[in-house]
Short mmCIF file of C-alpha atoms in Angstrom, two decimals:
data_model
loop_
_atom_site.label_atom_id
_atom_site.label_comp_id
_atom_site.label_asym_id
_atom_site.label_seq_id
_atom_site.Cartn_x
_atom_site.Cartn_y
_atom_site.Cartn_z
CA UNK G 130 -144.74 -105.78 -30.37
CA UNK G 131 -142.30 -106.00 -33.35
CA UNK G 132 -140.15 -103.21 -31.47
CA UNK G 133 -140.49 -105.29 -28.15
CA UNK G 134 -139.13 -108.24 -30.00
CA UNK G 135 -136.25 -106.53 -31.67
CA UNK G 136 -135.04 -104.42 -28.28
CA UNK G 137 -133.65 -107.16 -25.65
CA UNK G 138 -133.68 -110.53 -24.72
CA UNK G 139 -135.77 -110.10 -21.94
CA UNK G 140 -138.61 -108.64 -24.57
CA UNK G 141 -138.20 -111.81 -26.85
CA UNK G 142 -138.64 -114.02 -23.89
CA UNK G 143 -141.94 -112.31 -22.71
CA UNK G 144 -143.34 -111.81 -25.98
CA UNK G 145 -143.12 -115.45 -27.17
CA UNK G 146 -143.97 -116.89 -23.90
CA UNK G 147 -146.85 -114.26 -23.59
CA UNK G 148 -148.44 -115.71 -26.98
CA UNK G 149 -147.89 -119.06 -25.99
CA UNK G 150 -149.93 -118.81 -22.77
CA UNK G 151 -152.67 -116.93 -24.22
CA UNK G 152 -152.63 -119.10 -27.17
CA UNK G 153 -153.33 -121.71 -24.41
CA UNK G 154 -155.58 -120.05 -22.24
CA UNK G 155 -158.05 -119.27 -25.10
CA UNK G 156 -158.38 -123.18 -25.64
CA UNK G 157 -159.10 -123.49 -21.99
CA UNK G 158 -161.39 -121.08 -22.11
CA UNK G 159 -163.08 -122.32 -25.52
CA UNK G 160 -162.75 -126.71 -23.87
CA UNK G 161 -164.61 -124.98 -20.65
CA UNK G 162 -167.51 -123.30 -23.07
CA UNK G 163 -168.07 -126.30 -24.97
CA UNK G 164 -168.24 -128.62 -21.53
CA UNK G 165 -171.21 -126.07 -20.53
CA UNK G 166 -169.57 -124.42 -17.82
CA UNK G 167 -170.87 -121.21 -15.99
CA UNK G 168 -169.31 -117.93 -17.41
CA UNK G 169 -167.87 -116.91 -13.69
CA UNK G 170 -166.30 -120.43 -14.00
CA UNK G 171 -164.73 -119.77 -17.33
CA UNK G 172 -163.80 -116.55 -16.25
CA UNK G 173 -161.75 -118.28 -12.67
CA UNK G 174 -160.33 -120.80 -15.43
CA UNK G 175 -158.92 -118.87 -17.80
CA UNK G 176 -157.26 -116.04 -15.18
CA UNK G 177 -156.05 -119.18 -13.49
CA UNK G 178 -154.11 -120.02 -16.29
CA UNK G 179 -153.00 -116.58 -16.85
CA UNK G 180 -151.61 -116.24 -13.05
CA UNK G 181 -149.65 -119.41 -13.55
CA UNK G 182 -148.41 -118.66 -17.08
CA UNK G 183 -147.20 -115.30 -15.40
CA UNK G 184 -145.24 -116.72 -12.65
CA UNK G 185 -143.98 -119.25 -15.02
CA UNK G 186 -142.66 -116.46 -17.63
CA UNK G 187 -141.26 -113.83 -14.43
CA UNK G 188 -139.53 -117.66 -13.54
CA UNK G 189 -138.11 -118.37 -16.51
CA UNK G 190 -136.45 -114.98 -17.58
CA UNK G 191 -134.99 -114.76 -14.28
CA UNK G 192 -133.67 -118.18 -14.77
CA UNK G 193 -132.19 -117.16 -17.94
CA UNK G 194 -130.82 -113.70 -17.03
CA UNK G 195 -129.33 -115.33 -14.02
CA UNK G 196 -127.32 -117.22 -16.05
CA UNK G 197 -126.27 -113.98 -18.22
CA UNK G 198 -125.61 -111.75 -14.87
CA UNK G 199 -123.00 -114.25 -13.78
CA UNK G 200 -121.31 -114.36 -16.56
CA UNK G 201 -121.14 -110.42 -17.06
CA UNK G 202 -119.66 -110.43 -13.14
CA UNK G 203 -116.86 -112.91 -14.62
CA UNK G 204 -116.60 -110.31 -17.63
CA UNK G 205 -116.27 -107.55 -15.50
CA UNK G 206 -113.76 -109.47 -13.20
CA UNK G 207 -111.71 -110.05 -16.62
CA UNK G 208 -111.81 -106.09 -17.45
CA UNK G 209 -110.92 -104.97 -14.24
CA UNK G 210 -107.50 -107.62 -14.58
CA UNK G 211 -108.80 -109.48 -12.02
CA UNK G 212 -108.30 -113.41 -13.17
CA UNK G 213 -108.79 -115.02 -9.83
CA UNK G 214 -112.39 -114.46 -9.78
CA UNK G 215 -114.79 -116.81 -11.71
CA UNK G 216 -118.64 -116.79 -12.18
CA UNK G 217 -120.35 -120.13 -11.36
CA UNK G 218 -122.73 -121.14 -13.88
CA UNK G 219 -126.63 -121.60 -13.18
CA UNK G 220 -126.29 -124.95 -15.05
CA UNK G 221 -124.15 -127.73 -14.53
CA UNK G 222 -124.28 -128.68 -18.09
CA UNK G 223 -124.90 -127.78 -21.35
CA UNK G 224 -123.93 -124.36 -23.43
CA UNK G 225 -124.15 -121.82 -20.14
CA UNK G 226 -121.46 -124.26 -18.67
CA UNK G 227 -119.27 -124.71 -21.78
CA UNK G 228 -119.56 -120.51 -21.98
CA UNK G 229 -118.47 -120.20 -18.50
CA UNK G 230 -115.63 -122.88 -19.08
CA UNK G 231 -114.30 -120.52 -21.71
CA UNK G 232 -114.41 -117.50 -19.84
CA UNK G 233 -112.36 -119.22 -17.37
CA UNK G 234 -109.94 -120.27 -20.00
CA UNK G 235 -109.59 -117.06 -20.90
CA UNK G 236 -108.81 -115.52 -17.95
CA UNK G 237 -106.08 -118.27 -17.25
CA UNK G 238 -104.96 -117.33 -20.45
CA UNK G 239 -104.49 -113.85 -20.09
CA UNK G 240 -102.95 -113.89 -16.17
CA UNK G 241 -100.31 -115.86 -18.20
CA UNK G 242 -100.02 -112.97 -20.61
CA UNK G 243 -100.58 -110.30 -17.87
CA UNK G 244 -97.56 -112.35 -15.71
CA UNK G 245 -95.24 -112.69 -18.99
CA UNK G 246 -95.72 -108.76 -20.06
CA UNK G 247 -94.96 -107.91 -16.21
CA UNK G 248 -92.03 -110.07 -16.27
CA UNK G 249 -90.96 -108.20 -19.57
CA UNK G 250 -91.94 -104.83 -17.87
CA UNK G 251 -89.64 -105.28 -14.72
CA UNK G 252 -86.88 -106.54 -16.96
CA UNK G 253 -87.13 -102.98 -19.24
CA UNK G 254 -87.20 -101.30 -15.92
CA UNK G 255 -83.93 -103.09 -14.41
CA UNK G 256 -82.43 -102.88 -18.31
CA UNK G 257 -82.93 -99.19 -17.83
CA UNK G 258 -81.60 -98.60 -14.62
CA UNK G 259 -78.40 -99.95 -15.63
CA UNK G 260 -77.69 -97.45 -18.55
CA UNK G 261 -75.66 -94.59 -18.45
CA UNK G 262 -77.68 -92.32 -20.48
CA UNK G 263 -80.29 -90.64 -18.37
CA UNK G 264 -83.92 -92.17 -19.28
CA UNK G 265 -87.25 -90.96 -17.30
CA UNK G 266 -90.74 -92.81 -17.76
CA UNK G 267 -93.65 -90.24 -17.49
CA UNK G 268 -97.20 -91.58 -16.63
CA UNK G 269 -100.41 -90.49 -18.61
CA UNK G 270 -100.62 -87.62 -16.94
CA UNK G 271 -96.49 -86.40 -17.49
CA UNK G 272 -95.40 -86.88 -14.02
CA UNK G 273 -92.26 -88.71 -13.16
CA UNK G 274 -93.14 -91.90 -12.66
CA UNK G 275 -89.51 -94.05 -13.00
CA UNK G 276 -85.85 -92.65 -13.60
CA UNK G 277 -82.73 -94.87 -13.73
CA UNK G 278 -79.44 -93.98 -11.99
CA UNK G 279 -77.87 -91.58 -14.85
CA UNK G 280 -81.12 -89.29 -13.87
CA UNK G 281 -78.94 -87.40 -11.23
CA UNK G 282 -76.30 -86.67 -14.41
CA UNK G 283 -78.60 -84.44 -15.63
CA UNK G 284 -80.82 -82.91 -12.85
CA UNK G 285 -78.15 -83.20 -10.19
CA UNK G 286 -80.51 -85.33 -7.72
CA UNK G 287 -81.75 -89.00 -7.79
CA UNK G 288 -84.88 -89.70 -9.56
CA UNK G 289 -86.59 -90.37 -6.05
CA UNK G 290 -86.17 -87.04 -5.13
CA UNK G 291 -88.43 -85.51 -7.87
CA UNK G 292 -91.12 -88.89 -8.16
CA UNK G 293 -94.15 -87.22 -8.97
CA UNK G 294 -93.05 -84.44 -10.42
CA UNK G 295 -94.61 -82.77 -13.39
CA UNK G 296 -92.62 -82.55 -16.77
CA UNK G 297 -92.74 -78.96 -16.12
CA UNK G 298 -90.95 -78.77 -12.80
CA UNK G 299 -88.33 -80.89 -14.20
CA UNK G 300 -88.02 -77.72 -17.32
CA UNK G 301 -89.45 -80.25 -20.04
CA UNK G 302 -92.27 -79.16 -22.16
CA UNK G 303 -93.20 -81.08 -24.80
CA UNK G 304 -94.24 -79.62 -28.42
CA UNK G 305 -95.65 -81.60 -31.63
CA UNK G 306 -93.31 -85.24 -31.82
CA UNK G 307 -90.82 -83.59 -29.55
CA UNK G 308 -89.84 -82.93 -26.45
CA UNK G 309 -87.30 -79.96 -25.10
CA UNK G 310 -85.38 -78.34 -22.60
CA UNK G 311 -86.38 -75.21 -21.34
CA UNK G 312 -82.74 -74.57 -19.96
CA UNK G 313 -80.62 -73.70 -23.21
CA UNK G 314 -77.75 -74.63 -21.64
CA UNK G 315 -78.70 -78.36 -21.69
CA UNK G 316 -80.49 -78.72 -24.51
CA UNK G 317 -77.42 -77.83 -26.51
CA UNK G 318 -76.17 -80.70 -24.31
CA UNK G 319 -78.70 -83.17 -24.55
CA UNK G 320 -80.68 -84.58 -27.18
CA UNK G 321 -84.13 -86.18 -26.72
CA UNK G 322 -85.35 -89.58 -28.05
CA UNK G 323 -88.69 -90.15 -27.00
CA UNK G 324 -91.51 -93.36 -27.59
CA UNK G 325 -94.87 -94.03 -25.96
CA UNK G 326 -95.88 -97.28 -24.31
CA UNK G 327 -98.85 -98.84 -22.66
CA UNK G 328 -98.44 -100.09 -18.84
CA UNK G 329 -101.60 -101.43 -17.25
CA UNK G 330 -103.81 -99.72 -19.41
CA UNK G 331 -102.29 -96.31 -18.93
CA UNK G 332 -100.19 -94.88 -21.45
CA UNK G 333 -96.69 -93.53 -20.86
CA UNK G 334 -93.78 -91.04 -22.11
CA UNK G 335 -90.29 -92.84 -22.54
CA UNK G 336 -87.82 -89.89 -22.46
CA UNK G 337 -83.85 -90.82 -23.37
CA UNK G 338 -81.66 -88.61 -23.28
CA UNK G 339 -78.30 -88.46 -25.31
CA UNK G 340 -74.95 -86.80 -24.53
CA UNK G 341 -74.02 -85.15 -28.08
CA UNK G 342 -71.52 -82.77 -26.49
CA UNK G 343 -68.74 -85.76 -26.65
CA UNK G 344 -69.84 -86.05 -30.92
CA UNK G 345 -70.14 -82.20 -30.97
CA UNK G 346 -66.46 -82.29 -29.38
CA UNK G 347 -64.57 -85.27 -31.75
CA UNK G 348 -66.11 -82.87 -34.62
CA UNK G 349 -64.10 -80.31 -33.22
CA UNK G 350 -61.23 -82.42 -32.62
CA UNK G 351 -61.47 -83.73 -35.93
CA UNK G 352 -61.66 -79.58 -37.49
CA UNK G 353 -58.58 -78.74 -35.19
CA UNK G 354 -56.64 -81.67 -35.79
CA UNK G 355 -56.88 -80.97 -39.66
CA UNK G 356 -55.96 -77.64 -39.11
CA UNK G 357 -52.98 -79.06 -36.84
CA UNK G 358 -51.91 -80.91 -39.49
CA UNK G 359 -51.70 -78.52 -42.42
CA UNK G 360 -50.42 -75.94 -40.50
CA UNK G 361 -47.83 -78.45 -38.80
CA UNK G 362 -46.88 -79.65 -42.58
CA UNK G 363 -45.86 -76.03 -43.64
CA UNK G 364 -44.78 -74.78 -40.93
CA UNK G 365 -42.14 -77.81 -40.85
CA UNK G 366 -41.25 -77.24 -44.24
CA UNK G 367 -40.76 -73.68 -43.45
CA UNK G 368 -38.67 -74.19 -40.11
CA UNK G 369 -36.57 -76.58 -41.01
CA UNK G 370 -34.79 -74.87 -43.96
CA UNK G 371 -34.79 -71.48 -41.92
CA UNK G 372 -33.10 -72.98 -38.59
CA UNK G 373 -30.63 -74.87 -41.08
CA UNK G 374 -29.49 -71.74 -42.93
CA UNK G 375 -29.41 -69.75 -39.35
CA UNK G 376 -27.11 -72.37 -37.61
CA UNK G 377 -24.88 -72.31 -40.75
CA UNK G 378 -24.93 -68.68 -40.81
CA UNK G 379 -24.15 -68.20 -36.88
CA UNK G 380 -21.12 -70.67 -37.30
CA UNK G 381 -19.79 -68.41 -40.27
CA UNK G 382 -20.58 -65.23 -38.68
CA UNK G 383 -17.94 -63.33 -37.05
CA UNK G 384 -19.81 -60.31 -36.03
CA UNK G 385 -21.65 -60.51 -32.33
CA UNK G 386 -24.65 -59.03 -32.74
CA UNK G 387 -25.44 -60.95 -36.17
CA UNK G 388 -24.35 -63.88 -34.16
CA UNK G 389 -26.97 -63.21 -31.26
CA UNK G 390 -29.60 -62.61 -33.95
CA UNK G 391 -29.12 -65.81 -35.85
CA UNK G 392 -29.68 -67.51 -32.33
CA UNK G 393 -32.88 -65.81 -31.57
CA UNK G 394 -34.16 -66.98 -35.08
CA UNK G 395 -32.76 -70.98 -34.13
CA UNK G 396 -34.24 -70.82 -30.94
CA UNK G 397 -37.77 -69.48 -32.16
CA UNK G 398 -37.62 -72.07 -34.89
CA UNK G 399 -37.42 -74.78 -32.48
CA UNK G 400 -40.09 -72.86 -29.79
CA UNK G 401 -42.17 -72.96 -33.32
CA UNK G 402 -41.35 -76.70 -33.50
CA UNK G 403 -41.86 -77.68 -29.74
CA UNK G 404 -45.25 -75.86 -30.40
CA UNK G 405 -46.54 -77.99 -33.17
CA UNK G 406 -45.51 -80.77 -31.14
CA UNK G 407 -47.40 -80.51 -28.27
CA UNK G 408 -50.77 -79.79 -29.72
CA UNK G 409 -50.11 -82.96 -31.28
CA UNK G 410 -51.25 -84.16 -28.38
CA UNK G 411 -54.51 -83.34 -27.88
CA UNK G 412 -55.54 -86.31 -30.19
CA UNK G 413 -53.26 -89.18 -29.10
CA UNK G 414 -54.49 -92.15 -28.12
CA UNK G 415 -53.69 -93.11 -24.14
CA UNK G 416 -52.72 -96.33 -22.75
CA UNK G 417 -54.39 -96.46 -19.92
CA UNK G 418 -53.29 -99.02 -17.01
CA UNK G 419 -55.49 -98.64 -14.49
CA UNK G 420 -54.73 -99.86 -10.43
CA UNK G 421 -55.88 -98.65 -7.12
CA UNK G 422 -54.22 -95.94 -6.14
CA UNK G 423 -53.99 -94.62 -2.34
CA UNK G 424 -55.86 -91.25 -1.98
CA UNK G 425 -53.92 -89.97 0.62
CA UNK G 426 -50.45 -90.76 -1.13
CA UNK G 427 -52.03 -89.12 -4.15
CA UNK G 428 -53.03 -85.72 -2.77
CA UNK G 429 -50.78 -85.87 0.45
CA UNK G 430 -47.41 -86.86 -1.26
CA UNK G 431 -47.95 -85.95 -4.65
CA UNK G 432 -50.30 -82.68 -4.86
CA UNK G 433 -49.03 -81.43 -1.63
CA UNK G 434 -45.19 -82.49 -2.05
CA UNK G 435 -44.99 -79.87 -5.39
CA UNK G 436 -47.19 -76.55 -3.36
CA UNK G 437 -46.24 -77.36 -0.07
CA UNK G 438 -46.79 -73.38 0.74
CA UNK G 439 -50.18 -73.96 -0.28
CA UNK G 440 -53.17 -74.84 1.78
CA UNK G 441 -55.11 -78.06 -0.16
CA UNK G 442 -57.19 -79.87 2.34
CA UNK G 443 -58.48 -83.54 1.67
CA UNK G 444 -61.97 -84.98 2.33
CA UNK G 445 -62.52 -88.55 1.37
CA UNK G 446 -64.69 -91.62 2.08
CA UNK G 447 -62.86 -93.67 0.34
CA UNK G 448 -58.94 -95.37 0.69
CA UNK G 449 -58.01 -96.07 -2.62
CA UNK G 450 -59.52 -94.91 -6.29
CA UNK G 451 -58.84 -96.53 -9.46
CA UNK G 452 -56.56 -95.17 -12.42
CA UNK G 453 -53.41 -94.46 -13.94
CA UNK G 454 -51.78 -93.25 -11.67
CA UNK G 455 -49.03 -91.38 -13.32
CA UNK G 456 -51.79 -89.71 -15.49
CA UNK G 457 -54.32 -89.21 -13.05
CA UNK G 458 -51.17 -86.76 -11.22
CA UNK G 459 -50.79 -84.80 -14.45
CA UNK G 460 -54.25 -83.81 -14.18
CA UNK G 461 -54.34 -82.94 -10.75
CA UNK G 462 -50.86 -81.09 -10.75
CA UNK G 463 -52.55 -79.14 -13.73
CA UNK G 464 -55.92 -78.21 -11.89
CA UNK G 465 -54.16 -77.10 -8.64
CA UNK G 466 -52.03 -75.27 -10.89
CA UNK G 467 -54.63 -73.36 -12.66
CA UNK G 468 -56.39 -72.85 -9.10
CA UNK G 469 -52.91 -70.92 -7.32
CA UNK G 470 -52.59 -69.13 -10.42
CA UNK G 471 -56.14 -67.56 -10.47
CA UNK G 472 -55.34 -66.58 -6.80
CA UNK G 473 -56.96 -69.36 -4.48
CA UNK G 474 -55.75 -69.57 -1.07
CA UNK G 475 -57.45 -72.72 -0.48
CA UNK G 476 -58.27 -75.70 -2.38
CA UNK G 477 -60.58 -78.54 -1.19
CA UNK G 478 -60.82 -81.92 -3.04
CA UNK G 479 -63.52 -84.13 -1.79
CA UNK G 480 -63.50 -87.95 -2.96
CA UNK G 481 -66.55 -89.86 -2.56
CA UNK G 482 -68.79 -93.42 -4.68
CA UNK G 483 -71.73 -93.11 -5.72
CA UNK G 484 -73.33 -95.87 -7.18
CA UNK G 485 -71.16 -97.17 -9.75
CA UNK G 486 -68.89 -94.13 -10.33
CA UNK G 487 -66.31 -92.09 -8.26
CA UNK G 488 -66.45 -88.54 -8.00
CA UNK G 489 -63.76 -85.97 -6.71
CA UNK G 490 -64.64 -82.47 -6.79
CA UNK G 491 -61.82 -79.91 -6.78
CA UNK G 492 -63.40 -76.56 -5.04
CA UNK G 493 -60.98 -73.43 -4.77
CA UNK G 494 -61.61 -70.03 -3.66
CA UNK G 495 -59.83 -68.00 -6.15
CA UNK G 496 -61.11 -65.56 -9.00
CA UNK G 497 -62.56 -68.05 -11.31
CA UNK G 498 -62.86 -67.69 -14.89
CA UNK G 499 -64.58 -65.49 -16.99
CA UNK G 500 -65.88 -67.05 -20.10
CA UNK G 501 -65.51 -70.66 -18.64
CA UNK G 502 -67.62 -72.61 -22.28
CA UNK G 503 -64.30 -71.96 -24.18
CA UNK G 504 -61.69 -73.52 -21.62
CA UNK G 505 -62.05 -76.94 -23.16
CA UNK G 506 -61.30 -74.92 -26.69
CA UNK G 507 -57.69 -75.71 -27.88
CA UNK G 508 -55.52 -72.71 -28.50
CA UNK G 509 -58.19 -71.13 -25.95
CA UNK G 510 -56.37 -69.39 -22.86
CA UNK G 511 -57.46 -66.69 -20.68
CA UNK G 512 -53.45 -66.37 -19.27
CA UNK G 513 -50.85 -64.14 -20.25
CA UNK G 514 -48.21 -67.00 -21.70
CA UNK G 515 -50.88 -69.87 -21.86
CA UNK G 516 -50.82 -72.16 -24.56
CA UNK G 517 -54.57 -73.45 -24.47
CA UNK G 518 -53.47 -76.98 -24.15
CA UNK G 519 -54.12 -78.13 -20.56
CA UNK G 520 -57.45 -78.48 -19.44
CA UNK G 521 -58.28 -79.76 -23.07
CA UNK G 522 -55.27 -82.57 -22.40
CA UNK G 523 -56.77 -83.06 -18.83
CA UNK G 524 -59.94 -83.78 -20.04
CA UNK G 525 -58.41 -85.95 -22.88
CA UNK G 526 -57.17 -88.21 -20.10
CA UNK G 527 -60.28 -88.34 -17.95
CA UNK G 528 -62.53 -89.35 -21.20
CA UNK G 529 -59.91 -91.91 -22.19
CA UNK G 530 -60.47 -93.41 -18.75
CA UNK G 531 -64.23 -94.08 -19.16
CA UNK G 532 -65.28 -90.70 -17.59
CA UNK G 533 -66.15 -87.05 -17.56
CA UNK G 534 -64.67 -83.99 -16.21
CA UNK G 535 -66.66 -80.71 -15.66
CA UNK G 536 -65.95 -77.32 -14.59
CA UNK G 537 -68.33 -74.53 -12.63
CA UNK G 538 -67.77 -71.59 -11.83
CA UNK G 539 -68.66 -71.80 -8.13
CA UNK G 540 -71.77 -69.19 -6.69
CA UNK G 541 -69.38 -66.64 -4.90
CA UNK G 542 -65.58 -67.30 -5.39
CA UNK G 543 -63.77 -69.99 -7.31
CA UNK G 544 -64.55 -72.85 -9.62
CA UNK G 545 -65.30 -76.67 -8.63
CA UNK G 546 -63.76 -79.21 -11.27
CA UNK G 547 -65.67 -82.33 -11.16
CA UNK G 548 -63.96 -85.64 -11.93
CA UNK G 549 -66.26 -88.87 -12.61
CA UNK G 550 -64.36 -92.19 -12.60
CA UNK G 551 -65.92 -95.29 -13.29
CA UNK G 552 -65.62 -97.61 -9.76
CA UNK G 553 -64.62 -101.32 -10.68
CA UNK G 554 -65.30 -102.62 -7.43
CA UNK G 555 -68.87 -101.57 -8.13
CA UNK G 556 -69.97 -103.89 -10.45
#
């Protein structure tokens, strides 16, 4: 019996009423002896009792329990997140009622907490669809569940079109604390940041990714710039004397040929100078005034007025694109330039928006280049009397307007230069 009593309620209750009723049916049955009644009498007594104290105990626990089950049903309400749905209580009164009160007090309480931390939720979701770096959300079970905007940046579609997808379809595998890029090629790119976080009781993957290719390139810039600067110093010091003495010596000379030399010594001094100069530029700062510029007066009068022999055709959705305009030109003069000269017979530049950004996409047909990671290297040229200064300059521009500018090699013939504006009109 001691085991009985220590297992469950519903033990206790029968024990203790159990000993109660026999307790009392022995006296019965011990008043009934002493009155002189007939044994078979006693006997109807005493299982009289019994039958009654047995419905009475069966009546009683399931009075009790009843009030227990309803309050587990409000329990299991709470645990499923359902607040709206309350247990009654078997008693109008009393501690069952107050117990029930306070179940109901704190399911009111935590639909308030459940309706604040969705609140916070949606505004981390919105918060994240409005930054520029791309950011996924991965459910419990690594498949996309959320992506903001930027996603298509890096995976060249919207989010939507991959929801669902596993973290392996999307070439992400994740090791110990880390996550990576299968594709080399982007994870030299694209750094990782990555945090967990509980949503409705599931736990998910928050996956940021970071653009260190523009603090990879002001490294650079900041190497070749140094490098520009020493070498400009000297070599300055070095012209300068050197072009003096030639000019002085040409003026005094009275002998042609030592005349002609002394001029081809001048004029590389200066070519040596202009040089200097001009690389210069790959670090200055731009002032950029940006307007809206008509498309068609930008490709058609502009791009078209300087290679009018050449075939550029135009494809945009849009009238007018925001910039400076007299920059904006240099750039495009310089990619249609680059395109003729690799032997394209046909460029097409495509304008389009796209959420808040403006793309134009410069596709020619021509030979494309060979070892296209290093054109963005200064002093890096693939042409005969190239400097290695314009696409690095053009790209200087397009960063110093807010955006990016990318170049592919295209799958058969050619290369497509991507240009990515931000759209003012957007926001």
């Amino acid at each position: 019996m001691a085991l009985i009593k220590s297992n469950s309620l519903e033990a206790f209750i029968v024990y203790k009423l159990s000993l109660v009723f026999i307790s009392i049916a022995i006296l019965v049955g011990l008043l009934a002896w002493q009155y002189g009644l007939a044994l078979h009498w006693i006997i109807l007594v005493v299982l009289s009792v019994f039958s009654c104290s047995f419905w009475y105990i069966m009546s009683f626990k399931q009075q009790v329990m009843r009030a227990y089950t309803r309050a587990t049903l409000h329990v299991d309400a709470i645990s499923q997140e359902d607040y709206n749905q309350f247990g009654r209580s078997a008693f109008p009164q009393g501690k069952v009622k107050a117990f029930h009160q306070q179940l109901k007090l704190l399911s009111e309480k935590l639909q308030q907490q459940k309706s604040h931390n969705d609140q916070h939720v949606y505004l981390v979701y919105q918060l994240i669809a409005q930054l520029d770096s791309p950011i996924i959300i991965f459910d419990e079970n690594q498949r996309l569940e959320f992506g903001n905007d930027a996603f298509q940046h890096l995976f060249n579609q919207p989010w939507q079109m991959y929801r669902h997808a596993s973290a392996e379809l999307l070439g992400l595998q994740f090791t110990p604390n880390s996550w990576l890029l299968k594709d080399q090629s982007k994870q030299a790119k694209w750094q990782i940041r990555h945090s967990e976080f509980i949503n409705e009781g599931e736990t998910h993957q928050l996956l940021v990714f970071i653009n260190i290719e523009p603090a990879l390139r002001q490294s650079q810039l900041n190497a070749w710039q140094q490098i520009i600067r020493v070498l400009s110093h000297e070599i300055r010091n070095s012209l300068t004397p050197v072009s003096s003495m030639a000019e002085t010596l040409a003026d005094k000379a009275t002998d042609k040929r030592d005349q002609q030399v002394l001029s081809v010594i001048t004029e590389r001094c200066l070519h040596l100078q202009s040089f200097v100069d001009r690389y210069s530029s790959l670090s200055r700062q731009l002032t950029i005034n940006s307007q809206p510029i008509s498309i068609k007066y930008l490709i058609n009068e502009v791009i078209t007025g300087l290679f009018k022999d050449k075939r550029i055709v135009l494809k945009s959705s849009l009238e007018t694109i925001w910039a400076d305009r007299e920059l904006l030109e240099q750039v495009l003069i310089n990619v249609v330039k680059n395109a003729f000269e690799a032997q394209a017979t046909e460029i097409l530049i495509e304008v389009e928006e796209q959420d808040q950004y403006i793309i134009m996409e410069i596709c020619d047909n021509g030979h494309g280049f060979a070892n296209i990671n290093n054109l963005f290297v200064p002093l890096y040229t693939t042409k005969k009397n190239g400097q290695g200064i314009g696409l690095s300059f053009c790209r200087n521009i397009i960063e110093q307007h807010g955006g990016i500018m990318e170049l592919h090699n295209n799958s058969q013939h050619g290369v497509t230069v991507m240009i990515l504006l931000p759209n003012p009109q957007a926001h």
